[in-house]
Each structure stands twice: as C-alpha cells, then as structure tokens.
Coordinates of C-alpha atoms in Angstrom, one line a residue:
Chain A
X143 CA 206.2 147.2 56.9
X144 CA 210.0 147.4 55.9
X145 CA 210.0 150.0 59.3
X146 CA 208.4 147.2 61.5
X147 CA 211.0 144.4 60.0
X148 CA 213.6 146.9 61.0
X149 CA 212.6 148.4 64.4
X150 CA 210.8 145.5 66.3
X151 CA 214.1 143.1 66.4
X152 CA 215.9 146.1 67.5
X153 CA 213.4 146.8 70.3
X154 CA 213.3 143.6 71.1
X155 CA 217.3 143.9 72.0
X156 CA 216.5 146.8 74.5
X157 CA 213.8 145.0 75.7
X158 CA 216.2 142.3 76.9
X159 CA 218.4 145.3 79.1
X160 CA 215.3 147.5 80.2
X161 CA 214.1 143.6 82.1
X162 CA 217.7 143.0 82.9
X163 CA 218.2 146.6 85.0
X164 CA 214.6 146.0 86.2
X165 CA 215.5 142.5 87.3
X166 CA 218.6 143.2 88.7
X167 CA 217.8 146.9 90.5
X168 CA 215.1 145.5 91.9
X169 CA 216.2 142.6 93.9
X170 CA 219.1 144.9 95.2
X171 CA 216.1 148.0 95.9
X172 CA 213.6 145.7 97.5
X173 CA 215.9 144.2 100.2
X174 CA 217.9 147.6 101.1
X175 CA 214.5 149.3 101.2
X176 CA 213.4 146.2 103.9
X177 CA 216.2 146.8 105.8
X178 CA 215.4 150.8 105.6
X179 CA 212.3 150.3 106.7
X180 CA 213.0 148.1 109.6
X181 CA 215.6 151.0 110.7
X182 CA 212.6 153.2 110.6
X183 CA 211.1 151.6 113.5
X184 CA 214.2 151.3 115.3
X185 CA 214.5 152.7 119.0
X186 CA 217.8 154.5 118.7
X187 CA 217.2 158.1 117.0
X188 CA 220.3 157.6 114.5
X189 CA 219.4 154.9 113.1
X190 CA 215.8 155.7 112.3
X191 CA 217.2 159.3 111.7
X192 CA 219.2 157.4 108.9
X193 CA 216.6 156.0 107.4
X194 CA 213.9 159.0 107.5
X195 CA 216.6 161.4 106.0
X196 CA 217.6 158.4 102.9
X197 CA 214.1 158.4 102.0
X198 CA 213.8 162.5 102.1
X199 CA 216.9 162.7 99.7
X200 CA 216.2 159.9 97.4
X201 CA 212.5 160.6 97.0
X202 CA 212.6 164.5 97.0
X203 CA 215.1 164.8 94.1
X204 CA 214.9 163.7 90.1
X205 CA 216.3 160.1 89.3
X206 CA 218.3 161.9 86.7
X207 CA 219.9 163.8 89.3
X208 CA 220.9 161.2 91.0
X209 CA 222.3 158.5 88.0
X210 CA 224.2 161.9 86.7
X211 CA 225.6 162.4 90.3
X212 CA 226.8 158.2 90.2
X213 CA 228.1 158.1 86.6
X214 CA 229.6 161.5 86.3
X215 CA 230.3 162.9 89.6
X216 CA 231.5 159.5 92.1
X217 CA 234.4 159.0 88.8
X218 CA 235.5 162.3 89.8
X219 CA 236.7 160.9 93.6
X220 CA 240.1 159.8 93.4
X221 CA 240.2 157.2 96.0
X222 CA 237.1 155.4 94.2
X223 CA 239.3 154.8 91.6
X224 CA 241.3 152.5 94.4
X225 CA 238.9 150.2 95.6
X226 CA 238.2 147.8 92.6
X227 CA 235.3 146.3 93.2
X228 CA 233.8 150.3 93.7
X229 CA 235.4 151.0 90.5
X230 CA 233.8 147.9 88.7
X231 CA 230.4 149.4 89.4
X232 CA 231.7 153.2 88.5
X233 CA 232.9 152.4 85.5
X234 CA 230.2 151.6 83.3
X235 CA 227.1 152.5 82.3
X236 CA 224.4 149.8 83.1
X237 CA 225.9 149.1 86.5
X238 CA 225.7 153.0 88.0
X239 CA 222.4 152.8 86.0
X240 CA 221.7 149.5 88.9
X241 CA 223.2 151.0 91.4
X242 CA 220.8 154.5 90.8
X243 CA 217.4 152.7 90.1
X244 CA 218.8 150.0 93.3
X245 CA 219.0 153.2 95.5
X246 CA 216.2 155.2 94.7
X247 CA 213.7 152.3 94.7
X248 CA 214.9 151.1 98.1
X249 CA 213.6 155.1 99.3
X250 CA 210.3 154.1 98.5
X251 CA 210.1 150.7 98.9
X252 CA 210.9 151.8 102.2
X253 CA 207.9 153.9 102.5
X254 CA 205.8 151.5 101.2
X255 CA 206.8 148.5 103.6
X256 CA 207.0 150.6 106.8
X257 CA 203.0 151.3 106.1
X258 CA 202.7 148.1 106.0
X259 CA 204.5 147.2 109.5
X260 CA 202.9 150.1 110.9
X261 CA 199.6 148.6 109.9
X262 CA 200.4 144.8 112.1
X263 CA 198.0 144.8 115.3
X264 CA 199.8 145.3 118.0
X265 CA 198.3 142.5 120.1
X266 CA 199.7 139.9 117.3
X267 CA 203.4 141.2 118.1
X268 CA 202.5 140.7 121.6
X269 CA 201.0 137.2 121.4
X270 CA 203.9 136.4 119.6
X271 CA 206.1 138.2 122.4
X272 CA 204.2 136.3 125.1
X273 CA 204.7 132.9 123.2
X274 CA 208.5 133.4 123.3
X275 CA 209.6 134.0 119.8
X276 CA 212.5 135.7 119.5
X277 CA 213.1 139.3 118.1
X278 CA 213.7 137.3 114.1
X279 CA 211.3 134.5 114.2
X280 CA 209.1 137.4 115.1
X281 CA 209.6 139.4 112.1
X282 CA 209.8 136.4 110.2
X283 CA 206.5 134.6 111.2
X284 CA 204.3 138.0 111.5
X285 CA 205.6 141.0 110.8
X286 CA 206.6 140.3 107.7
X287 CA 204.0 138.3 106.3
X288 CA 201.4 140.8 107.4
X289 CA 202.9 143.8 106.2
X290 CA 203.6 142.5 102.8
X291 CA 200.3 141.8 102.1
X292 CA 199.2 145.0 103.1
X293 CA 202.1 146.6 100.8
X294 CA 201.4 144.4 97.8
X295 CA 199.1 146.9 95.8
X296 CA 201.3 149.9 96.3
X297 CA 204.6 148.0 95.5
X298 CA 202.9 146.9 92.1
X299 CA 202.9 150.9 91.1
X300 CA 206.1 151.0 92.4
X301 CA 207.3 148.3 89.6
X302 CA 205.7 149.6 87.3
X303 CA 207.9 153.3 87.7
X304 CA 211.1 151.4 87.5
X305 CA 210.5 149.5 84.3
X306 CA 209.7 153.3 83.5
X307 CA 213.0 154.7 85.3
X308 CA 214.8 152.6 83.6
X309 CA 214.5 154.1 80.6
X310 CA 216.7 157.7 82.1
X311 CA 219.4 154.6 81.6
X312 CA 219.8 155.7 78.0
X313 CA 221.2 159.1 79.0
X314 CA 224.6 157.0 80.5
X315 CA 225.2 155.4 77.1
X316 CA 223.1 152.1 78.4
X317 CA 221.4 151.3 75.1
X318 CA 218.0 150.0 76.4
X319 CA 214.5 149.6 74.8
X320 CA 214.5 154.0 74.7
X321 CA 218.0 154.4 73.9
X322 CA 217.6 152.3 70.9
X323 CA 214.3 153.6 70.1
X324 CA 215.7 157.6 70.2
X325 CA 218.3 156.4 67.8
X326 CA 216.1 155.0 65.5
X327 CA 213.9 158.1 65.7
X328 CA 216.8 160.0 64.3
X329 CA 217.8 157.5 61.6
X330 CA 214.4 156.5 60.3
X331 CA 212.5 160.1 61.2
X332 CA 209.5 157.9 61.6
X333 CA 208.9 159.3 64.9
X334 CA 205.2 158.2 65.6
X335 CA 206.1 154.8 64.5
X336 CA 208.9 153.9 66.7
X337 CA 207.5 155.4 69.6
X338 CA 204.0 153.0 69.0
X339 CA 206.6 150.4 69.1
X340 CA 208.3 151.1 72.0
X341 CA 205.5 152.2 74.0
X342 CA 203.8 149.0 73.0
X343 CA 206.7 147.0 74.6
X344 CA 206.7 149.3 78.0
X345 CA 203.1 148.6 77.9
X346 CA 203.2 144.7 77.7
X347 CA 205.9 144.2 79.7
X348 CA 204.2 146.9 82.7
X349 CA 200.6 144.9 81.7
X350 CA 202.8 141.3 82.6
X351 CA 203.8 142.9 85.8
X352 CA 200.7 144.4 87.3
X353 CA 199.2 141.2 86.2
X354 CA 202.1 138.6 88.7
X355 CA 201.4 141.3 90.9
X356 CA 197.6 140.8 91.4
X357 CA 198.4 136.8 90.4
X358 CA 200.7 137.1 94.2
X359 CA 198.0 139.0 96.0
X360 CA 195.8 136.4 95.0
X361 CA 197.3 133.8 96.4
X362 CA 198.7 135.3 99.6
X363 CA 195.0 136.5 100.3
X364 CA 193.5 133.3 99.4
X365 CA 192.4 132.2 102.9
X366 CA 190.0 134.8 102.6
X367 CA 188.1 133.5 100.4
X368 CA 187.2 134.4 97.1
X369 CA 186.9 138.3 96.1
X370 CA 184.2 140.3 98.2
X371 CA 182.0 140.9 95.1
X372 CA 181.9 137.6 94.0
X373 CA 181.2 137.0 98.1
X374 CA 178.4 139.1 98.5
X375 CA 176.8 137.6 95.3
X376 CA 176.8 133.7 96.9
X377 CA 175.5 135.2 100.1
X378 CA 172.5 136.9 98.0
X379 CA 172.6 133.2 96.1
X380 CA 172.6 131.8 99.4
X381 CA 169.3 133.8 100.7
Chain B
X231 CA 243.5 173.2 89.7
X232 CA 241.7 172.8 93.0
X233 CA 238.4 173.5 92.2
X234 CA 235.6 174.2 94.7
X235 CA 232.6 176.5 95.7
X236 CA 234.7 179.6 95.6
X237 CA 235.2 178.5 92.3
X238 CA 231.4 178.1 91.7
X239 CA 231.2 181.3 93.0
X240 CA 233.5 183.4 90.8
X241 CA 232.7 181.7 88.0
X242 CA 229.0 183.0 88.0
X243 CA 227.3 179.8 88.3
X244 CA 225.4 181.0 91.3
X245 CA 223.3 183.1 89.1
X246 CA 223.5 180.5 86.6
X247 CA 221.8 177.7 88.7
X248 CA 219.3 180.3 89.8
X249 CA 217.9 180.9 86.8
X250 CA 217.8 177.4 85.8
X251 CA 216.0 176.9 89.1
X252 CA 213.6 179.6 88.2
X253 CA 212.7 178.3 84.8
X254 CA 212.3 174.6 86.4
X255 CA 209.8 176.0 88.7
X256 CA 208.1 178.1 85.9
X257 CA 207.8 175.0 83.8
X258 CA 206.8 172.7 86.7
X259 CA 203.9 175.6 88.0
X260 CA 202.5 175.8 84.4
X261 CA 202.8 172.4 83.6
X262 CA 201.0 172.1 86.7
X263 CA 197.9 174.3 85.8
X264 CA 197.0 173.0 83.0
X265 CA 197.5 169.2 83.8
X266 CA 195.1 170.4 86.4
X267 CA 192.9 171.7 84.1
X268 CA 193.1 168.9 82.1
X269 CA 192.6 166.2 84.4
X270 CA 189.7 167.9 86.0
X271 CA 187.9 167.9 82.6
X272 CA 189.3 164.2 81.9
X273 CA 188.5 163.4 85.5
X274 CA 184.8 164.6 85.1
X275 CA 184.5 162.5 81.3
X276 CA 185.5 159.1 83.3
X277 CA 183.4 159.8 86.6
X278 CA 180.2 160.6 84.4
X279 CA 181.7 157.8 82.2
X280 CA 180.7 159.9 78.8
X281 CA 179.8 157.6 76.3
X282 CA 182.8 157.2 73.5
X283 CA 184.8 160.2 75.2
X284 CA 185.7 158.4 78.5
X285 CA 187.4 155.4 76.3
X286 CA 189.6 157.7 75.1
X287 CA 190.6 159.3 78.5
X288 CA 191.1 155.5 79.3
X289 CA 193.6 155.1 76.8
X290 CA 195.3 158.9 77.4
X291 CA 195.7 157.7 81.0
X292 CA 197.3 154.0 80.5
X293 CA 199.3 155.0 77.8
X294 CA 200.9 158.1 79.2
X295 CA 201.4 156.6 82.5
X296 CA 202.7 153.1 81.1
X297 CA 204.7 154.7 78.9
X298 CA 208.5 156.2 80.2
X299 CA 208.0 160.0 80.6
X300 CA 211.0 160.5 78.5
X301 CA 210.0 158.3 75.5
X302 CA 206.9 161.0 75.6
X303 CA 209.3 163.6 75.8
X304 CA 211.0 162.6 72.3
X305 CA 208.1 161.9 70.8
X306 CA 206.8 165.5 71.0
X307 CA 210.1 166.9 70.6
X308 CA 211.2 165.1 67.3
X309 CA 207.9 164.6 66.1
X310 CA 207.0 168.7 66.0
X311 CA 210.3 170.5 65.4
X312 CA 210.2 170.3 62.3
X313 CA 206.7 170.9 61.7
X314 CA 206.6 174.0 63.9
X315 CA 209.8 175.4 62.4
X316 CA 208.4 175.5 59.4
X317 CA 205.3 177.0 60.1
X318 CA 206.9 179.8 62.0
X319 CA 209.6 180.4 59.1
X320 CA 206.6 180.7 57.3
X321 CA 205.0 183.2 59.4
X322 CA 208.5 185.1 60.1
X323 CA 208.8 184.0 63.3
X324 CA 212.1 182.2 63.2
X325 CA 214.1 183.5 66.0
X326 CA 210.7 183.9 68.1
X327 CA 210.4 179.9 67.7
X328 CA 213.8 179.3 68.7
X329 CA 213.7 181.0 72.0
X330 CA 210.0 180.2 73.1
X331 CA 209.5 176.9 70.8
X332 CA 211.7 174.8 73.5
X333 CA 209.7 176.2 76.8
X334 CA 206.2 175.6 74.8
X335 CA 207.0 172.5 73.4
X336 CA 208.3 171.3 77.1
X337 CA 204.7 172.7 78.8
X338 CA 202.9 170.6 76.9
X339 CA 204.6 167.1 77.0
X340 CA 205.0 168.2 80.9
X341 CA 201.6 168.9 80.9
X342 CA 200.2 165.7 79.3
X343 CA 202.4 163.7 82.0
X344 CA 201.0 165.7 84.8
X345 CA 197.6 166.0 83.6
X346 CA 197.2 161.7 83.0
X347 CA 198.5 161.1 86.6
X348 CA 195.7 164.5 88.1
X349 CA 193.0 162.7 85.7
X350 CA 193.0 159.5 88.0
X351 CA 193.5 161.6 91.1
X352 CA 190.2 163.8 90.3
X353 CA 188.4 160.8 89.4
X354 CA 189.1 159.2 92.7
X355 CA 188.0 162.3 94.5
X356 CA 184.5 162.4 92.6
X357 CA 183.9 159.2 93.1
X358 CA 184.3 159.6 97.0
X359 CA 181.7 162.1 97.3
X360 CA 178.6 160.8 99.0
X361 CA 175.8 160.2 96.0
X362 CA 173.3 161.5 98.6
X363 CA 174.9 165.1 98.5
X364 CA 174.4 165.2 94.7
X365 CA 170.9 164.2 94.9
X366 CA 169.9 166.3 97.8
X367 CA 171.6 169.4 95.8
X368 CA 169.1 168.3 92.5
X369 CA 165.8 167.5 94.6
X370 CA 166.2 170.7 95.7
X371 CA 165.9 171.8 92.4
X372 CA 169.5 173.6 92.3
X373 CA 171.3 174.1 88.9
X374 CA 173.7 172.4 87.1
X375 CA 176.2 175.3 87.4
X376 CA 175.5 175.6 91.2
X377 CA 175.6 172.0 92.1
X378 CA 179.4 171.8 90.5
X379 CA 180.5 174.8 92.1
X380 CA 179.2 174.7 95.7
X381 CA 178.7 170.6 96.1
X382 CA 180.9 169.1 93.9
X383 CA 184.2 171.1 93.7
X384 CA 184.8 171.9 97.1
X385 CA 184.7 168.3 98.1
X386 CA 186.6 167.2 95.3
X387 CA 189.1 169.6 96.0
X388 CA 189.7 168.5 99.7
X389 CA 189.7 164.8 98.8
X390 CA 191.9 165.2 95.5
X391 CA 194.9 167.6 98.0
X392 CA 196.9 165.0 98.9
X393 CA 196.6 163.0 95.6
X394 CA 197.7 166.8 93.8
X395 CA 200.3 167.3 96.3
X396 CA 201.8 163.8 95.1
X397 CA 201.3 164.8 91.4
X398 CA 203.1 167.9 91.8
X399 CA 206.1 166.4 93.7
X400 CA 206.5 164.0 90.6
X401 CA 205.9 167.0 88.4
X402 CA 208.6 169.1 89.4
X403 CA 210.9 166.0 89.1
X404 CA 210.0 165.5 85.6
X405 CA 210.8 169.1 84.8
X406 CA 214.6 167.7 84.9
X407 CA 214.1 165.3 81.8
X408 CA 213.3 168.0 79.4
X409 CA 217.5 168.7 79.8
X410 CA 217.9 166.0 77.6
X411 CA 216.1 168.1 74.4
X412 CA 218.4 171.2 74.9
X413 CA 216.2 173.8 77.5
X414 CA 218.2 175.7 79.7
X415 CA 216.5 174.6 83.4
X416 CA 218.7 173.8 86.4
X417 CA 219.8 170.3 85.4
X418 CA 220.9 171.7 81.8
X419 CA 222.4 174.3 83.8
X420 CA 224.4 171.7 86.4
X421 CA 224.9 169.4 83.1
X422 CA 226.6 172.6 81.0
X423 CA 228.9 173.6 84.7
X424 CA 229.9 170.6 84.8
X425 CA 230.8 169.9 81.4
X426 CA 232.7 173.4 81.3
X427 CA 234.4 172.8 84.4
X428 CA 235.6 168.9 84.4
X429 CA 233.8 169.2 88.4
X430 CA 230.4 167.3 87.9
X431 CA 230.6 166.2 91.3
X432 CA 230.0 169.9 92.7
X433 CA 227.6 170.6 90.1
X434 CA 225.2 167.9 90.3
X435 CA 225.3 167.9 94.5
X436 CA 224.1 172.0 93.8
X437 CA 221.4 170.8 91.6
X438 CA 220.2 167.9 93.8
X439 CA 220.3 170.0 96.6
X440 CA 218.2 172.8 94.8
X441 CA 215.9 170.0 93.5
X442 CA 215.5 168.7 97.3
X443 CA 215.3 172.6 98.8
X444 CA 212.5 173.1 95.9
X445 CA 210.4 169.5 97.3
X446 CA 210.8 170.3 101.1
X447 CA 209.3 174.0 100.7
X448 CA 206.3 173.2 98.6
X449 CA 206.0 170.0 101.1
X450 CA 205.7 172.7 103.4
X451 CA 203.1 174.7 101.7
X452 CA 201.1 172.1 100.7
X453 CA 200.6 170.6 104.2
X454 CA 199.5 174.2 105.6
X455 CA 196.9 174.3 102.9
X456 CA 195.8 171.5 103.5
X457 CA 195.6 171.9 107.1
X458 CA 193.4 175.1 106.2
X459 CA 190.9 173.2 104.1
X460 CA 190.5 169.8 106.0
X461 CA 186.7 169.9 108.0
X462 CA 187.2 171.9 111.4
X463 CA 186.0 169.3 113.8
X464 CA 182.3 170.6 115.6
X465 CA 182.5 170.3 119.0

C-alpha cells in the first residue's frame, strides 16, 4: 500500500511527458509522413526516390539507433552548434527525443497513407479532373478523404507503437512514465510492482487511443450505415 | 585529433562491430525460433479458443504488446538477477552465469515480445483456412496428427509469411534495446566506441548502417521464399 502511495503519483508525472512527446511527435510525424507520401506518387524519379529511400532508412533500422544518432552524434557537428534554433532542439533531451519519434513515425505513416491513395478509384480522380478542380482542391476534396479512411485502422497500430517508442526517451535523460518507473525499480527493488503500475498506465492510455481511433472511423464511415453485422441482422429482421 | 574511418579501422572496431553484429543476429534468430514456437502453440490455444487457456493467451498478447518492449526488458532483467545469481552461486556456477546469464536472460524477454506479436499472426493464418478443408480432411476419416501436418500447417505457413516476415523485421530491431542491460551486441558495441572515442557520430552511422544492411538482406531472403511457397498458378 505505502509502495502504491509512493509510485502512482510519480507515474502519474511520466504519464504527463510520455502524452506530451506522443502529442507533440505526432502532429510533427503525421504531416511530414503526408507530405512523404504524396512525394511517393510524384512523377519526377528524385523526388519519389526521396521519399522511397526515407522510408527504407527510417523503417529498416532500431528507433534507438536513430534517437542515439540525434542526441549524441548531430552535438558532435560543429556548425550545428551555429544555427540556434538547430541547437535549441540538439540540446536537450525531450526535443531530440520529438524530433526522433517525429522522424521515424512520418517513415511509416508514409507507408500507411500512400496505401491509402493508392487505394482511390481512378475514375473519381478523373471525374474530379473532368469537373475542373484544380491539382489541391483535388487532393483536398478526394484524395484525401478517401485514403484516410482507408488508412484509419492501420494508423491506430501505428499510435499505439509510439506511445510505446516513447518510452526509448528515457535512455536520453527524458524522465518519462519508464524512466521514472526504472528508477523506482532500483530504489524500491519492488520490481513486479512497479512494472504492474506502469504497464497499467501504457495500457490505459494505448486502450483510450485505440478507442478515439475506432470513435473517428465511426464517424467518418457513418454514411454507411450501421456496422455490417448489425446490417445483416435487420435484413434477416426484415425477411 | 581528426578522427575518422581509418581511425575506426586501426583501432579495431571493425572486428568489434562484427561481433556485435553477430551476437545481434544470434539473439534476433533464436529469439525468433522460439517466439515461433511459442506463438504457434498460443496461436492454436486462441483459434481452437481452449476453454480457460485462451484467456490467458489473451492477456499474454495485450499486455506484451501494449506494454513498451523495454519496460519488459527491465522487468526480466531486474526482477531475475538476483534470483538466478544466487541459484547459480549455489550450484557453483558463478562465472558460468555471468557470461551466459545476460544472452539467456535477453532470449527470453526477446522471445516473449516476438512470440505475443507471431501468436496473433498464426491466429490470423488459421483462421483463413477454408473450414471445408478441415472437414473434408476428418470425413475422410484422416488423423489428428495427419490433418495438422498436411492440411493445416502448410496453409498456415503460406498465409502467416508475410505476417512472420514483419515480426522478424521488428525482432531484429528490438535486439538493440537489450544494450541498455549491459550485453555486448552491436549497439552496446557502437555505444562503448563511441564513448571511448568522443566520435558518436561515426559510430552510431556504422551501427545504423549494419542494422539497415542486416533488414535489406533478410528482406531479400524472405521475398524469395516466399516467392517459392506462394500457389504456382494452373494453367
């Protein structure tokens, strides 16, 4: 009991940075991996060269690798050290953590989106080509709107593995819900225990998340109709 | 000092890094095997859904895969070094432990990650086979034994490759968390050159590139195989 008093409030502190880095990496990671994915369909071979080659690096090595590589390795270029708005981000912990989760999420996000474009009906880009929208309004009015529904499932997992990445955070000094919990492993030695805890609060928090996720699809999908199960039973109602 | 890949070079890190590399791979191909072995059996307990037994694979499976790989990590690590020290003192094994205790030890937390993500993979695939192949296979009176072996597995096997190809990909990547609890892989490796040398940058490009090298090949490998196993179309 004394154990809980002491770890949950604790926990509860991480809690509040592994959301924040979610929050943050996310919203960078979802609109670089757009734009990635866009690339991908470009016409001109460097620019969807680019993008192929991003996703290859940034999904074919460890996370760790790559927040090591930021926090460590970009402090070790001198001329990094002269731009101050790259040294801002450089320089501490939680932001290379951002800036690792931001570009390693935008690598698959990008996967996941361009199966969703790749998915649109050809003949709806074309109706929408014949009535004169331009290349934007386009991407804005069906492209877009039809691949993310398609991508919705597969970018729930996607969430769920960076509220799970962020926890490699602690291993830059970012004191987040695993950080904290690692320290109070080796303080209290009640190992079990804190890791119920702490896996308890990734679980919630991951639980939340799926559940906006399906709470969006919902919606988005709600012209047709409710749920094919419940569908088939009103039809078998119906005869 | 300018210091650079000659540098890497001469200061036999080459080898180094190689080794790591090799024990990465070892950990991520055993880790690998018996995740597979354990998510078949897991796989079977939820597909048959086995009263009692496939609640627990239920929670196994949402627990490890909601649950950061590296929290999993400690919790293995702390929670059984000092029980396993002390059993091996006991025994006489001390320095045995200390060499072997941080590969074992590693296996099995990789293991239980690998094995909770080829569970829902395997299930998948069973569930895909067409019921009518299972019951042709028992009105013909065929046995229990036989049915698995030549209806069951093989089609599991060619549904579940890609999903196995996917599990391995993340598998190898977890391999480099384990270099947070002390054994010597290829990102401990990078992580001790580039303390020793003050040149992380060099270091940690090596080991990303290795990481990337180790992907692309068994990318490679896997898509042959799975050329080799998909239906041959009848003309």
């Amino acid at each position: 009991m004394e154990l809980i008093q002491l770890a949950v409030p604790v926990l509860l502190k991480g809690l509040w940075m592994t959301l924040t880095l979610t929050a943050v990496s996310v919203a960078i990671g979802f609109n670089l991996g757009l734009g990635l994915a866009i690339m991908r369909g470009s016409d001109k071979a460097w620019v969807s060269g680019f993008a192929r080659h991003y996703s290859t690096a940034f999904r074919g090595t460890p996370l760790l690798v790559q927040i090591f590589l930021i926090y460590y390795g970009l402090g070790q270029i001198r001329s990094i050290h002269d731009v101050p708005a790259l040294w801002w981000v450089i320089s501490e912990g939680s932001r290379c953590a951002v800036l690792a989760l931001a570009l390693n999420t935008a690598a698959y996000t990008s996967e996941i989106l361009r199966g969703g474009l790749v998915a649109v009906p050809a003949g709806l880009v074309e109706a929408a080509k014949a009535c004169g929208m331009s290349r934007a309004m386009r991407f804005r009015r069906i492209e877009f709107p039809l691949a993310i529904r398609q991508a919705l499932p597969a970018y729930g997992n996607e969430l769920v593995l960076m509220v799970k990445g962020t926890s490699l955070a602690s291993t830059i000094t970012v004191l987040e819900i695993t950080g904290y919990a690692k320290r109070l492993m080796s303080q209290t030695f009640a190992i079990f225990e804190v890791f119920a805890i702490a896996g308890v609060l990734y679980l919630v928090l991951n639980l939340v998340l799926i559940g906006v996720v399906r709470l969006i699809e919902r919606r988005l999908m709600r012209h047709t109709g409710p749920a094919p199960q419940s569908r088939s039973a009103s039809v078998q109602q119906a005869i | 000092m300018e210091f650079g890949l000659v540098q890497v070079w001469e200061g036999g890190w080459v080898g180094a890094i190689l080794r790591g590399a090799s024990v990465s791979i070892a950990v991520g191909v055993a880790s690998m095997i018996f995740g597979l072995i354990i998510g078949t059996i897991c796989g079977l307990i939820k597909w048959r859904a086995v009263f009692g037994l496939s609640h627990l694979v239920d929670l196994y499976t949402s627990v490890i895969r909601g649950v950061p790989e590296l929290l999993i990590i400690y919790l293995l690590f702390f929670g059984s070094v000092e029980f396993v020290t002390k059993i091996a003192t006991v025994f006489g094994f001390a320095e045995l432990a200390d060499a072997g205790y941080a590969f074992f030890i590693t296996v099995a937390a990789i293991s239980a990650i690998s094995g909770a993500y080829s569970t829902e993979v395997i299930r998948g695939a069973l569930a895909a086979i067409p019921k009518g192949h299972i019951e042709a296979a028992v009105a013909l009176g065929l046995p229990n034994r036989r049915i698995f072996m030549r209806i069951i597995a093989p089609q599991m096997l060619r549904i579940a490759f890609p999903g196995i190809n996917n599990v391995w990909q993340t598998t190898i990547k977890d391999t480099a968390l384990v270099s947070v609890v002390g054994l010597q892989e290829l990102m401990r490796t990078a992580f001790i050159g580039a303390g020793s040398t003050h040149n992380p940058l060099i270091f940690y490009t090596i080991a990303a590139l290795v990481y990337l090298m180790i992907t692309l090949i068994s990318q490679v490998g896997f898509t042959r195989v799975e050329a080799v196993l998909s239906p041959r179309e009848r003309g």
